[in-house]
C-alpha cells in the first residue's frame, strides 16, 4: 500500500465510510497480489549511519587494556535503527550500535537532539539504544570514571561520532516510514557460543538446569521487515554471544562477529536482489561486495590485461576535497536510488557468560585446558585464553562466528511466516539500584525482604575472563581477596562494614558506587524499559545478563504478560532481552552464580540480589503494559557531560620526509604483477593521523577496478571485511606516519585490472587540515 493509498484510507475513515474502506483494502490486496493475512498493519522505517570514530591513538573499549590503542580499521562501525509505528498511534525506535555498549550521556544527548527536531515524538520512553558489545571500538564515550580511565578520560571525538551517527540513523528511519509488515521467526544456532564460566552456572539449582538442554541460550529471534511496495527491507535479530572474537591485542576498529554478520547479510541481500540466478549460500565465504554486480567480468587474454595494467603507474600524492572520499565509496554504487536501503542488525542479548571462543580455554604455555574453577594455568590467570574456531587467526574466528550467525539469520529470514500483529506500546522508568528494597521468596515458603547495595567490584573482576585475562595475581572465583590489594584499595576508598556485609560474599576491590571524585565512578540510577510490537516484547536492560539470569527475567515477564487477566497476549508471545541498552552497569548474575564469584559475579555491581531487583522492576513494567497504567518517571540519572575530563593529547601536526608528499607511495605492488583470488595485496603510503578527519560515511582505503580503457570504478572500501586499513607511526610522538592497506582478494572478485588508493587528511602546525590521496600501480586479478 503506497502513501497515497494511506491518505485515501484516512479520508474514508474520517467520513465514516467503513464499508468502502473494507472494499478498498480488498481491492488493493488483489492488485498487489497479497492475501488479506499479509496486509500491512504498521508503518516501518529503517536507517543506518557510520559511527566508526577515531581510528588512531584512542584506547579501545571493552578489555580495559591500556596498551590496546586503535591504529586502523578492520571494517567500519554503524548505528542501525528500526522504527515501527501504528498509523495513528504509538511508535517505538530501536537502535543497534556497533559499539561495546550504550552510554547514559550519549543517550541523554541523542534524546535532546530528537526533542529539538521532533518534539515529544521520540523520548526516553520509546527509544532504545543497544550495543553489540564489540571490544574493538574507540572508548572514552561513557560518563562514569571507571569506564573511561583506560582511555585517559573522556574522548570527545568518540562521543560525537556516536551521537551524530545515532541521530542520523533515526532521522533516516523516520523519513523512510512507509506502510509495511513485520514477521518473526526463531531457531537454534548451536556452534556460535559456549559458557565461559561453567563452574558458576553449575551452582544454579539442578532442577532449574534440567529444564534446559544447554548451559547457554542457543536461540536466535529474528524480525523481518517488509515494505508494502518494495518487499523485504531489513532484519534485526537477537542472539547471545560475546563480541570477543577479536582479542585484547587487536588494534583495528572492528564490529567483531556481530558486525561482520551484519555486513555479510546486507551484502547477501544486495547481491541476491541484483542477480537473476539463485544465490548459493554454500559458496559464501567472506561475502564482500561483489565487483561483478557493477562490472562485467573481463573476457580477454592474460597478457592483454597485463599490458593494460602496465599503462597505469602509481600516482604521487595530491590534494583532493574531502567529498571525493565520500563520493568514491563502494556502497553507494550498489544502491538503487528509488528503493530503501536493506538494513540488517545482529543485536546482543543475555551474553554475560557466553563466549564465541568455542574451542575452549587453554594454557598458552602448555596447551593444556585451564583450571575449571578459576581459569588459571599454574595459578596464573594471564596464561589462560579461549580459542575461537579460526585459532590462532582472530580475524578468521571473527569471520566464522559472524558467518554462522549470518547463515542462521538467512534461514530464519527466508522462512519467516508468523506475522507480527497487535499494539505498539512501551513503558520506561528510572530506578536507583544502589539501595532498592527487594521482595524475594524464602526457601520453603513465604517471602523476605532484602536490599541492593551501592555499586562495587570484586577481586575476581581484575582477573578478567578467558576472552581477555587480567593481570597480576587475581583469580576468578576469589571470594577472599588478599591483604596487599586491600591496602591498595583503601588508598582509593575503604568500604564500610555495611557495604562489605551487603556485598558478601564478594570481597570488594573497588567501592565504585561510593567513589565520587572527580565525579561519579559508577552509575546508581538505571533505566528499565519494555518495548512492545504486537506479540514481540523487548526488555531493554542496561547491562550483561548471564544465561540463567536472562532466562529467569524472560520467564518472569512472560508469566505476567500471559496471566494478567487480559487477552492481550497468548502463549505465542516472544520475549527477548536487548542487552547493554541505554546505559551500562556491567553484569547481572543469579544469586547462586554470585556466590561463586567468577568474573561475572564479581562484576555484578549491586550485590547478590541484583537480579531479583531487575525481575521486580520488569514485572512492574509488564503489569503496567497490559493494564495501561502510567508509571512515574523515577529519579533522573545525572548528566555529567560538563564535568568530563579528557587527557588525550590533540594532534599537533603531521609531516612527511623531505622530498615526499602526503599520499606518496612507500611500498608499491610489483610492476606488471598478477594475483589470484585468495592472495594478499599490500601497499603503503605516507599518511597522516586519522583523527584529523574520521572520514564518516567515507573511506581511508579503496580498491578500484578498471572499466573500459580509462575509467576507475570503486570496488571495495574500508567497510569491507576483505580490506584492512592499518595506520602506524615510527615512534609515539613522531609527526610522520604511514598507512598500510591490505587487500585479501575475495573468491568472488571479478577478473580485471585493479589499483589501491588511500585517502587522508593532514594537519598543519597552525591547525589547518588538508585532504590528500595517492594510488598504487595497477595490477591484474586473473
XYZ file of C-alpha atoms in Angstrom:
782
model
C 0.000 0.000 0.000
C 1.528 3.314 -1.077
C 1.411 6.658 0.748
C -1.429 7.902 -1.481
C -3.407 4.782 -0.571
C -2.906 5.591 3.130
C -4.308 9.073 2.555
C -7.370 7.508 0.925
C -7.801 5.248 3.930
C -7.663 8.206 6.301
C -10.216 10.080 4.162
C -12.707 7.226 4.260
C -12.128 6.695 7.966
C -12.756 10.375 8.689
C -16.007 10.272 6.740
C -17.185 7.097 8.394
C -17.019 5.029 5.176
C -16.011 1.758 6.806
C -17.738 -0.377 4.180
C -15.934 1.463 1.404
C -12.691 1.096 3.364
C -13.104 -2.662 3.529
C -13.781 -2.843 -0.199
C -10.788 -0.625 -0.921
C -8.437 -2.785 1.166
C -9.758 -5.922 -0.548
C -9.240 -4.365 -3.959
C -5.702 -3.233 -3.140
C -4.758 -6.637 -1.798
C -5.848 -8.218 -5.055
C -3.979 -5.623 -7.116
C -0.789 -6.107 -5.089
C -1.090 -9.880 -5.244
C -1.179 -10.219 -1.435
C -3.632 -12.081 0.710
C -5.598 -10.316 3.418
C -3.466 -12.025 6.088
C -0.392 -10.202 4.746
C -1.894 -6.717 4.680
C 0.324 -4.169 6.393
C -0.632 -3.045 9.869
C 2.331 -0.818 10.712
C 4.458 1.977 9.378
C 8.050 0.725 9.194
C 11.284 2.626 8.615
C 14.946 1.617 8.789
C 18.161 3.649 8.837
C 21.918 3.130 9.031
C 24.833 5.519 9.615
C 28.594 5.455 10.216
C 29.756 5.665 13.865
C 33.350 4.479 13.396
C 35.001 7.273 15.381
C 38.748 7.949 15.753
C 40.885 5.199 14.195
C 44.097 6.252 15.954
C 45.519 6.979 19.414
C 42.326 6.130 21.338
C 42.110 3.222 23.765
C 39.556 0.590 22.794
C 36.526 -0.042 24.991
C 35.973 -3.498 26.444
C 39.121 -5.230 27.624
C 40.410 -2.311 29.747
C 43.853 -2.955 28.288
C 45.793 0.324 28.316
C 48.043 -0.937 25.513
C 45.151 -1.656 23.126
C 45.195 1.580 21.131
C 43.300 1.978 17.855
C 45.553 2.083 14.795
C 43.385 1.463 11.764
C 40.157 -0.137 10.595
C 39.194 -3.766 10.047
C 35.742 -2.607 8.943
C 33.585 0.361 9.928
C 31.088 0.613 12.754
C 27.450 1.569 12.177
C 24.283 2.558 14.004
C 21.262 0.721 12.606
C 17.722 1.744 13.525
C 14.215 0.450 13.019
C 11.087 2.424 13.791
C 7.683 0.766 13.991
C 4.566 2.905 14.324
C 0.837 2.431 14.338
C -0.576 4.660 11.567
C -2.464 6.779 14.087
C -0.905 5.665 17.358
C 2.196 4.668 19.270
C 5.694 4.150 17.884
C 8.995 2.703 19.072
C 12.566 3.213 17.846
C 15.272 0.604 18.401
C 18.905 1.467 17.649
C 21.594 -1.202 17.372
C 25.158 0.083 17.777
C 28.383 -1.462 16.554
C 29.808 -0.324 19.891
C 30.734 -2.003 23.145
C 27.651 -0.733 24.953
C 25.253 2.159 25.211
C 26.191 5.218 27.259
C 23.952 7.261 29.546
C 25.434 10.563 28.438
C 25.188 9.586 24.755
C 21.533 8.635 25.285
C 20.849 11.949 27.028
C 22.431 13.933 24.182
C 20.636 11.977 21.453
C 17.284 12.500 23.165
C 17.989 16.227 23.454
C 18.568 16.402 19.710
C 15.473 14.348 18.924
C 13.361 16.620 21.098
C 14.671 19.694 19.271
C 13.871 18.073 15.928
C 10.658 16.128 16.587
C 9.241 17.469 19.844
C 7.933 14.636 22.028
C 7.684 12.070 19.226
C 10.846 10.241 20.354
C 11.719 10.235 24.050
C 13.423 8.115 26.704
C 10.137 6.206 26.888
C 10.085 4.770 23.361
C 13.714 4.955 22.157
C 16.104 2.105 22.966
C 19.832 2.322 22.132
C 21.631 -1.020 22.393
C 25.287 -2.063 21.899
C 26.519 -5.280 20.258
C 29.457 -5.472 22.715
C 32.355 -5.385 20.300
C 35.612 -4.919 22.187
C 37.249 -3.306 19.155
C 35.740 0.171 19.075
C 37.076 3.504 20.365
C 36.441 4.187 24.054
C 36.042 7.350 26.077
C 32.341 7.961 25.385
C 30.814 6.872 28.712
C 30.407 9.311 31.589
C 31.462 7.302 34.655
C 35.120 7.289 35.708
C 35.659 3.531 35.907
C 34.668 3.071 32.240
C 36.933 5.775 30.786
C 40.051 5.639 32.951
C 41.973 3.491 30.439
C 41.135 5.915 27.593
C 42.703 8.808 29.520
C 39.254 10.106 30.297
C 36.555 11.431 28.017
C 37.217 11.414 24.252
C 35.029 13.981 22.529
C 35.531 12.518 19.046
C 34.266 9.100 20.179
C 31.263 10.706 21.838
C 30.389 12.959 18.886
C 30.689 10.144 16.343
C 28.175 8.077 18.310
C 25.718 10.898 18.950
C 25.825 12.103 15.338
C 25.520 8.591 13.899
C 22.637 7.550 16.142
C 20.753 10.741 15.356
C 21.290 10.334 11.614
C 20.192 6.694 11.641
C 16.979 7.648 13.477
C 16.363 10.510 11.030
C 16.760 8.090 8.128
C 14.386 5.575 9.694
C 11.841 8.318 10.429
C 11.971 9.675 6.888
C 11.669 6.143 5.479
C 8.466 5.328 7.391
C 6.129 3.575 4.972
C 3.318 1.015 5.228
C 4.785 -2.410 5.824
C 4.593 -5.693 7.677
C 6.789 -7.488 10.191
C 7.389 -11.210 10.536
C 9.080 -13.063 13.398
C 10.956 -16.350 13.400
C 13.105 -18.282 15.848
C 15.624 -21.077 15.559
C 18.608 -22.754 17.222
C 22.212 -21.872 16.419
C 24.396 -24.446 18.132
C 28.012 -23.566 17.345
C 28.457 -19.825 17.974
C 28.806 -19.648 21.766
C 29.966 -21.593 24.822
C 29.728 -20.866 28.550
C 32.990 -19.313 29.751
C 32.066 -19.686 33.452
C 30.589 -23.181 33.631
C 31.528 -23.650 37.293
C 29.287 -20.710 38.216
C 26.450 -21.964 36.012
C 26.599 -25.354 37.760
C 25.861 -23.653 41.078
C 22.310 -22.934 39.876
C 19.737 -25.431 41.182
C 19.896 -28.797 39.445
C 16.130 -28.792 38.905
C 16.325 -25.479 37.106
C 19.275 -26.561 34.978
C 17.446 -29.749 33.986
C 14.833 -27.667 32.156
C 17.426 -26.610 29.597
C 19.422 -28.648 27.125
C 22.398 -26.279 27.073
C 24.279 -24.068 29.525
C 23.947 -21.102 27.126
C 20.971 -19.882 25.106
C 21.133 -21.202 21.554
C 18.025 -19.487 20.200
C 18.074 -16.643 17.693
C 14.958 -14.468 17.359
C 14.637 -12.540 14.105
C 12.355 -9.776 12.843
C 11.855 -9.454 9.081
C 10.672 -6.059 7.832
C 8.715 -5.946 4.585
C 7.763 -2.766 2.748
C 4.387 -2.955 1.021
C 5.847 -1.679 -2.232
C 9.462 -2.802 -2.222
C 9.279 -6.058 -0.311
C 11.947 -7.003 2.293
C 13.902 -4.011 3.557
C 15.717 -5.375 6.583
C 16.043 -7.662 9.572
C 17.069 -7.380 13.221
C 17.884 -10.423 15.328
C 18.912 -11.175 18.896
C 21.410 -13.923 19.775
C 23.732 -14.328 22.749
C 27.476 -14.421 22.160
C 30.197 -12.021 23.262
C 31.915 -9.610 20.886
C 35.318 -11.021 21.768
C 36.392 -12.960 18.694
C 38.907 -10.129 18.239
C 41.473 -10.316 21.032
C 42.721 -7.808 23.604
C 45.820 -7.187 21.478
C 43.923 -6.271 18.296
C 44.278 -2.603 17.320
C 41.968 -2.381 14.292
C 38.464 -0.976 14.728
C 36.008 -3.805 14.127
C 32.392 -4.738 14.738
C 33.679 -8.210 15.670
C 31.493 -11.217 14.866
C 28.130 -9.426 15.023
C 29.310 -6.509 12.917
C 30.719 -8.995 10.408
C 27.428 -10.902 10.308
C 25.567 -7.682 9.562
C 27.929 -6.931 6.650
C 27.506 -10.442 5.283
C 23.723 -10.307 5.405
C 23.432 -6.855 3.876
C 25.828 -7.919 1.110
C 23.917 -11.165 0.610
C 20.635 -9.370 0.163
C 22.061 -6.709 -2.137
C 23.711 -9.364 -4.253
C 20.584 -11.526 -4.291
C 18.398 -8.608 -5.301
C 20.623 -7.709 -8.271
C 21.055 -11.212 -9.642
C 18.519 -13.220 -11.554
C 20.060 -16.578 -10.665
C 19.532 -18.237 -7.309
C 22.175 -17.412 -4.699
C 24.024 -20.438 -3.326
C 24.716 -19.872 0.372
C 27.180 -22.772 0.428
C 29.529 -20.673 -1.700
C 29.605 -17.808 0.805
C 32.977 -17.105 2.333
C 33.866 -13.528 3.165
C 30.972 -12.091 1.171
C 32.467 -8.683 0.462
C 30.634 -6.517 -2.003
C 30.873 -8.126 -5.385
C 32.507 -6.094 -8.080
C 30.759 -8.262 -10.659
C 27.479 -6.645 -9.701
C 28.563 -3.445 -11.452
C 31.492 -4.520 -13.608
C 31.179 -7.373 -16.079
C 33.908 -9.993 -15.965
C 36.723 -9.085 -18.332
C 36.976 -11.620 -21.109
C 40.435 -11.433 -22.600
C 43.859 -12.962 -22.644
C 46.089 -12.724 -19.597
C 48.880 -10.834 -21.376
C 46.444 -8.233 -22.640
C 45.347 -7.468 -19.090
C 48.994 -7.198 -18.017
C 49.718 -4.776 -20.836
C 46.709 -2.691 -19.844
C 47.785 -2.668 -16.191
C 51.322 -1.651 -17.126
C 49.982 1.544 -18.654
C 48.772 2.742 -15.247
C 51.683 3.593 -12.983
C 51.304 4.733 -9.403
C 50.270 8.345 -8.922
C 52.020 10.596 -6.388
C 50.123 12.133 -3.529
C 47.954 15.079 -4.433
C 45.392 17.304 -2.685
C 41.683 16.456 -3.011
C 38.434 17.543 -1.400
C 37.048 15.529 1.486
C 33.893 14.927 -0.548
C 35.909 12.879 -3.009
C 36.432 10.172 -0.403
C 32.715 10.022 0.271
C 31.797 10.027 -3.400
C 34.153 7.140 -4.149
C 32.662 4.839 -1.536
C 31.617 1.457 -2.841
C 28.298 1.073 -1.101
C 26.636 3.938 -2.957
C 27.310 2.138 -6.236
C 25.161 -0.807 -5.165
C 22.137 1.124 -4.007
C 19.088 1.797 -6.088
C 18.211 5.442 -5.582
C 14.474 4.850 -5.510
C 14.300 1.957 -3.047
C 15.043 1.734 0.684
C 18.459 0.505 1.781
C 18.417 -3.028 3.182
C 19.481 -2.846 6.830
C 20.436 -5.903 8.859
C 21.395 -5.775 12.545
C 22.709 -8.545 14.787
C 21.773 -7.433 18.280
C 23.076 -8.534 21.660
C 21.045 -10.210 24.402
C 21.944 -12.130 27.597
C 25.571 -12.769 26.629
C 27.134 -12.300 30.082
C 28.744 -15.733 30.366
C 28.743 -16.634 26.648
C 31.999 -16.687 24.666
C 32.460 -17.004 20.886
C 35.730 -18.827 21.543
C 34.020 -22.161 21.083
C 37.087 -24.433 21.090
C 37.518 -23.876 24.837
C 40.126 -22.260 27.088
C 43.737 -23.436 27.073
C 47.042 -22.535 28.691
C 49.319 -20.731 26.277
C 52.424 -22.208 27.938
C 51.438 -25.890 27.987
C 48.494 -26.156 25.581
C 46.512 -27.959 28.273
C 42.973 -26.959 29.348
C 42.818 -24.264 32.012
C 41.780 -24.943 35.600
C 37.999 -25.468 35.603
C 37.080 -23.429 38.661
C 39.481 -20.499 38.382
C 40.524 -20.418 34.676
C 44.196 -20.316 35.619
C 47.358 -22.033 34.452
C 49.712 -22.851 37.292
C 47.813 -20.288 39.357
C 48.194 -17.514 36.737
C 45.084 -16.135 35.044
C 47.043 -14.285 32.329
C 48.094 -17.578 30.701
C 44.536 -18.839 30.118
C 42.938 -17.874 26.795
C 39.854 -19.005 24.934
C 40.279 -20.216 21.382
C 37.987 -19.267 18.542
C 37.171 -21.622 15.648
C 39.828 -19.983 13.446
C 42.573 -20.272 16.085
C 45.209 -18.861 16.016
C 43.848 -16.321 13.489
C 41.412 -13.984 15.291
C 40.231 -12.452 12.004
C 39.281 -15.912 10.794
C 37.481 -16.646 14.080
C 35.566 -13.398 13.670
C 34.586 -14.379 10.136
C 33.485 -17.889 11.125
C 31.351 -16.851 14.114
C 29.914 -13.991 12.071
C 29.154 -16.297 9.178
C 27.430 -18.824 11.446
C 25.115 -16.128 12.781
C 24.578 -14.794 9.258
C 23.626 -18.199 7.838
C 21.123 -18.830 10.626
C 19.656 -15.364 10.100
C 19.244 -16.008 6.357
C 17.482 -19.280 7.111
C 15.096 -17.606 9.572
C 14.600 -14.653 7.218
C 13.651 -16.861 4.278
C 11.268 -18.989 6.347
C 9.641 -16.223 8.414
C 5.862 -16.613 8.091
C 4.484 -15.630 11.509
C 3.206 -12.085 11.102
C 3.581 -9.650 13.975
C 0.205 -8.148 14.825
C -1.138 -6.049 17.655
C -0.413 -2.903 19.566
C 2.761 -0.886 19.672
C 3.429 0.232 23.240
C 6.168 0.871 25.787
C 6.932 1.505 29.440
C 10.045 3.077 30.951
C 11.206 4.254 34.337
C 14.423 5.115 36.159
C 15.346 3.156 39.272
C 18.007 3.778 41.915
C 19.647 0.363 42.207
C 22.021 1.417 44.991
C 19.517 0.961 47.818
C 16.437 -0.804 46.463
C 14.204 -2.904 48.657
C 13.543 -6.276 47.047
C 10.966 -8.879 47.992
C 12.232 -12.397 47.375
C 10.797 -15.858 48.094
C 12.148 -17.718 51.114
C 13.255 -21.305 50.962
C 10.263 -23.494 51.590
C 7.544 -20.861 51.780
C 6.884 -17.206 52.438
C 8.821 -14.134 51.394
C 11.584 -11.966 52.816
C 12.911 -8.506 52.173
C 16.440 -7.768 51.032
C 18.265 -4.777 49.604
C 20.624 -3.978 46.816
C 23.914 -2.205 47.534
C 25.917 0.734 46.238
C 27.990 -0.439 43.283
C 31.198 -2.345 43.942
C 33.521 -4.627 42.006
C 35.127 -7.733 43.454
C 38.688 -9.039 43.309
C 37.780 -11.507 40.538
C 36.834 -8.579 38.310
C 40.536 -7.810 37.908
C 41.194 -11.395 36.823
C 39.322 -10.799 33.576
C 37.918 -13.716 31.614
C 39.185 -16.385 29.257
C 38.276 -13.978 26.433
C 40.641 -11.376 27.886
C 42.601 -12.303 31.024
C 43.619 -9.689 33.570
C 46.991 -9.300 35.217
C 48.920 -9.735 38.476
C 47.770 -12.425 40.916
C 43.999 -12.068 40.617
C 41.873 -15.170 40.049
C 38.298 -15.841 39.044
C 36.374 -17.472 41.856
C 38.201 -15.459 44.541
C 35.799 -14.862 47.448
C 38.535 -13.871 49.895
C 40.837 -11.225 48.371
C 44.303 -10.538 49.772
C 45.922 -8.085 52.138
C 48.112 -6.269 49.610
C 45.284 -5.363 47.231
C 43.060 -4.424 50.164
C 45.731 -1.914 51.159
C 45.830 -0.516 47.613
C 42.022 -0.382 47.573
C 41.885 1.521 50.843
C 44.050 4.265 49.377
C 41.209 4.977 46.954
C 38.158 4.253 49.130
C 37.822 1.902 52.050
C 34.365 0.293 52.054
C 32.365 0.482 55.273
C 31.172 -2.511 57.230
C 27.586 -2.160 55.950
C 28.763 -2.199 52.329
C 31.015 -5.199 52.989
C 28.103 -7.073 54.547
C 25.705 -6.100 51.783
C 28.059 -7.260 49.007
C 29.025 -10.543 50.728
C 30.497 -12.952 49.663
C 32.095 -10.541 47.191
C 35.422 -9.229 48.537
C 35.386 -5.599 47.425
C 38.279 -4.440 45.275
C 36.764 -1.123 44.134
C 33.925 0.511 46.050
C 32.894 2.385 42.902
C 29.371 3.300 43.982
C 30.725 5.370 46.868
C 33.580 6.994 44.928
C 32.642 10.493 43.777
C 35.888 12.276 42.868
C 36.369 13.966 40.468
C 32.836 12.745 39.643
C 30.848 9.505 39.915
C 32.819 6.331 39.290
C 29.773 4.115 38.630
C 26.056 4.524 37.941
C 23.363 4.134 40.557
C 20.234 5.289 38.666
C 19.434 2.982 35.760
C 16.752 2.910 33.053
C 14.470 -0.110 32.702
C 12.287 -0.292 29.621
C 9.835 -2.558 27.799
C 9.001 -2.139 24.117
C 6.063 -3.970 22.595
C 5.440 -4.646 18.906
C 2.446 -6.948 18.689
C 3.369 -10.325 20.174
C 7.070 -9.363 20.418
C 8.263 -7.817 23.684
C 11.780 -6.358 24.028
C 13.277 -5.986 27.513
C 15.875 -3.200 27.428
C 18.448 -3.935 30.123
C 21.450 -1.700 30.934
C 23.956 -4.496 31.387
C 25.078 -8.043 30.612
C 22.778 -10.756 31.954
C 24.204 -14.236 32.352
C 22.419 -17.077 30.582
C 20.353 -18.220 33.571
C 19.707 -14.683 34.788
C 18.270 -13.857 31.370
C 16.095 -16.961 31.401
C 14.657 -16.046 34.781
C 13.907 -12.491 33.678
C 12.211 -13.576 30.449
C 10.126 -16.205 32.242
C 9.021 -13.753 34.937
C 7.918 -11.147 32.404
C 6.201 -13.719 30.212
C 4.245 -15.007 33.194
C 2.965 -11.520 33.993
C 2.001 -10.845 30.379
C 0.182 -14.148 29.841
C -1.594 -14.365 33.200
C -2.648 -10.764 33.605
C -6.364 -11.403 33.211
C -6.460 -9.898 29.701
C -6.382 -11.383 26.224
C -3.573 -9.089 25.067
C -1.064 -11.939 24.891
C -1.207 -15.689 24.466
C 1.338 -18.469 24.762
C 2.838 -17.456 21.417
C 4.404 -14.334 22.896
C 8.069 -13.716 22.064
C 10.160 -12.097 24.808
C 13.717 -11.045 24.002
C 16.332 -9.274 26.096
C 18.203 -6.389 24.490
C 21.462 -6.248 26.437
C 23.730 -3.250 27.044
C 20.877 -0.831 26.331
C 20.504 2.890 27.124
C 23.357 2.891 29.657
C 25.851 0.415 31.123
C 26.106 -1.134 34.571
C 28.218 -4.247 33.962
C 26.901 -7.734 34.832
C 23.825 -9.384 36.298
C 24.153 -12.965 37.544
C 21.829 -15.214 39.513
C 22.098 -15.272 43.303
C 23.704 -18.719 43.068
C 26.261 -17.670 40.439
C 27.112 -14.629 42.546
C 28.237 -16.928 45.376
C 30.966 -18.426 43.164
C 32.472 -15.011 42.375
C 33.692 -15.716 38.897
C 34.327 -12.600 36.785
C 30.621 -12.100 36.086
C 29.650 -12.366 39.756
C 32.445 -10.026 40.822
C 31.162 -7.553 38.201
C 27.535 -7.719 39.391
C 27.582 -4.252 40.899
C 24.645 -4.021 43.260
C 25.136 -7.157 45.299
C 23.676 -10.684 45.360
C 20.068 -9.529 44.891
C 20.708 -7.504 41.720
C 18.804 -9.953 39.500
C 15.842 -10.059 41.899
C 15.712 -6.264 41.722
C 15.584 -6.344 37.925
C 12.889 -9.009 37.917
C 10.827 -6.994 40.390
C 11.093 -3.833 38.282
C 10.348 -5.523 34.975
C 7.312 -7.281 36.419
C 6.046 -3.833 37.378
C 6.654 -2.591 33.823
C 4.941 -5.630 32.328
C 1.889 -5.231 34.571
C 1.633 -1.559 33.598
C 1.899 -2.524 29.937
C -1.111 -4.849 29.994
C -3.270 -2.661 32.257
C -2.492 0.632 30.545
C -1.126 2.086 33.759
C 1.209 5.088 33.572
C 4.401 4.836 35.617
C 6.321 7.535 37.425
C 9.465 8.678 35.600
C 11.627 7.921 38.635
C 14.798 9.735 39.721
C 16.703 11.259 36.794
C 20.242 9.994 36.132
C 22.984 12.626 36.274
C 24.240 14.345 33.146
C 27.988 14.510 33.729
C 28.971 15.832 30.316
C 30.019 19.196 31.754
C 32.301 17.512 34.305
C 34.210 15.260 31.916
C 37.995 15.343 31.922
C 39.888 14.290 28.812
C 43.671 13.883 28.867
C 44.209 12.520 25.346
C 46.649 14.914 23.616
C 45.421 16.517 20.376
C 47.107 16.053 17.021
C 49.685 18.865 16.803
C 50.828 18.427 13.219
C 51.655 15.879 10.514
C 54.768 15.748 8.367
C 56.454 13.635 5.702
C 60.147 13.020 4.976
C 61.943 15.641 2.921
C 61.076 15.191 -0.737
C 57.860 13.230 -0.048
C 54.241 14.328 -0.046
C 51.186 13.010 1.791
C 49.786 10.178 -0.287
C 53.112 9.217 -1.872
C 53.801 5.505 -2.039
C 56.304 3.872 0.283
C 55.733 0.334 -0.966
C 54.038 -0.398 -4.296
C 52.848 -3.614 -5.903
C 55.487 -5.223 -8.146
C 55.493 -3.932 -11.708
C 53.393 -5.970 -14.163
C 52.142 -8.106 -11.293
C 49.253 -10.544 -11.365
C 47.411 -12.017 -8.405
C 44.864 -14.759 -7.966
C 41.871 -14.940 -5.653
C 42.936 -15.564 -2.081
C 46.225 -13.670 -2.486
C 47.140 -10.749 -0.230
C 47.970 -7.445 -1.925
C 49.806 -4.925 0.278
C 50.751 -1.309 -0.388
C 51.797 1.534 1.920
C 51.644 5.330 1.712
C 52.980 8.334 3.596
C 49.971 9.357 5.611
C 48.653 11.494 8.461
C 46.710 10.920 11.671
C 43.182 9.578 11.015
C 41.886 11.768 13.857
C 42.189 14.807 11.555
C 39.100 13.617 9.668
C 37.172 10.496 10.675
C 36.010 10.058 7.067
C 32.489 9.444 8.375
C 30.496 7.839 5.555
C 33.769 7.978 3.633
C 36.825 5.749 3.398
C 40.571 5.770 4.073
C 41.210 2.863 1.706
C 39.764 1.989 -1.667
C 40.205 -0.760 -4.247
C 39.202 0.288 -7.757
C 38.662 -1.782 -10.902
C 39.255 -0.528 -14.432
C 36.183 -0.255 -16.602
C 36.884 0.125 -20.289
C 40.194 1.827 -21.060
C 40.359 4.705 -18.593
C 37.503 4.669 -16.053
C 38.211 3.541 -12.496
C 35.195 2.275 -10.548
C 35.030 1.682 -6.743
C 35.136 -1.999 -5.821
C 35.990 -2.385 -2.108
C 36.450 0.155 0.699
C 37.426 0.142 4.374
C 33.928 -1.013 5.302
C 34.566 -4.370 3.622
C 35.730 -7.416 5.541
C 38.444 -8.206 2.977
C 40.197 -4.795 3.119
C 42.238 -3.559 6.098
C 43.478 -0.029 6.723
C 46.459 -0.130 9.106
C 47.982 3.106 10.395
C 51.272 3.441 12.261
C 53.933 5.876 13.469
C 57.650 5.047 13.735
C 57.564 6.453 17.290
C 54.834 7.571 19.672
C 55.366 11.317 19.317
C 56.511 11.280 15.705
C 54.817 13.627 13.239
C 55.371 11.085 10.476
C 53.053 8.168 9.842
C 52.206 5.616 7.186
C 49.089 3.822 6.031
C 49.357 0.179 5.052
C 46.448 -1.199 3.049
C 45.974 -4.958 2.829
C 43.509 -6.497 0.402
C 42.808 -10.210 0.627
C 41.344 -10.847 -2.837
C 37.897 -12.424 -2.350
C 36.869 -15.657 -4.010
C 34.089 -13.787 -5.807
C 36.216 -10.913 -7.114
C 35.906 -10.287 -10.850
C 38.865 -10.729 -13.157
C 40.343 -7.442 -14.286
C 42.774 -4.610 -13.691
C 42.819 -3.084 -10.184
C 44.581 -0.412 -8.175
C 44.565 0.626 -4.492
C 44.033 4.183 -3.294
C 44.485 5.903 0.050
C 42.579 8.964 1.275
C 43.631 11.005 4.291
C 43.795 14.416 5.910
C 46.954 16.118 7.198
C 47.131 18.784 9.871
C 49.484 21.741 9.523
C 51.209 23.284 12.542
C 48.755 26.204 12.606
C 45.780 23.864 12.645
C 44.501 23.804 9.050
C 43.584 20.370 7.637
C 44.161 19.434 4.006
C 42.918 16.261 2.333
C 45.062 14.126 0.058
C 45.047 10.925 -1.952
C 47.524 8.614 -3.678
C 47.275 5.387 -5.651
C 49.297 2.274 -6.346
C 50.314 0.975 -9.709
C 47.717 -1.131 -11.482
C 47.789 -4.920 -11.213
C 45.833 -7.847 -12.570
C 43.485 -10.238 -10.793
C 43.222 -13.253 -13.069
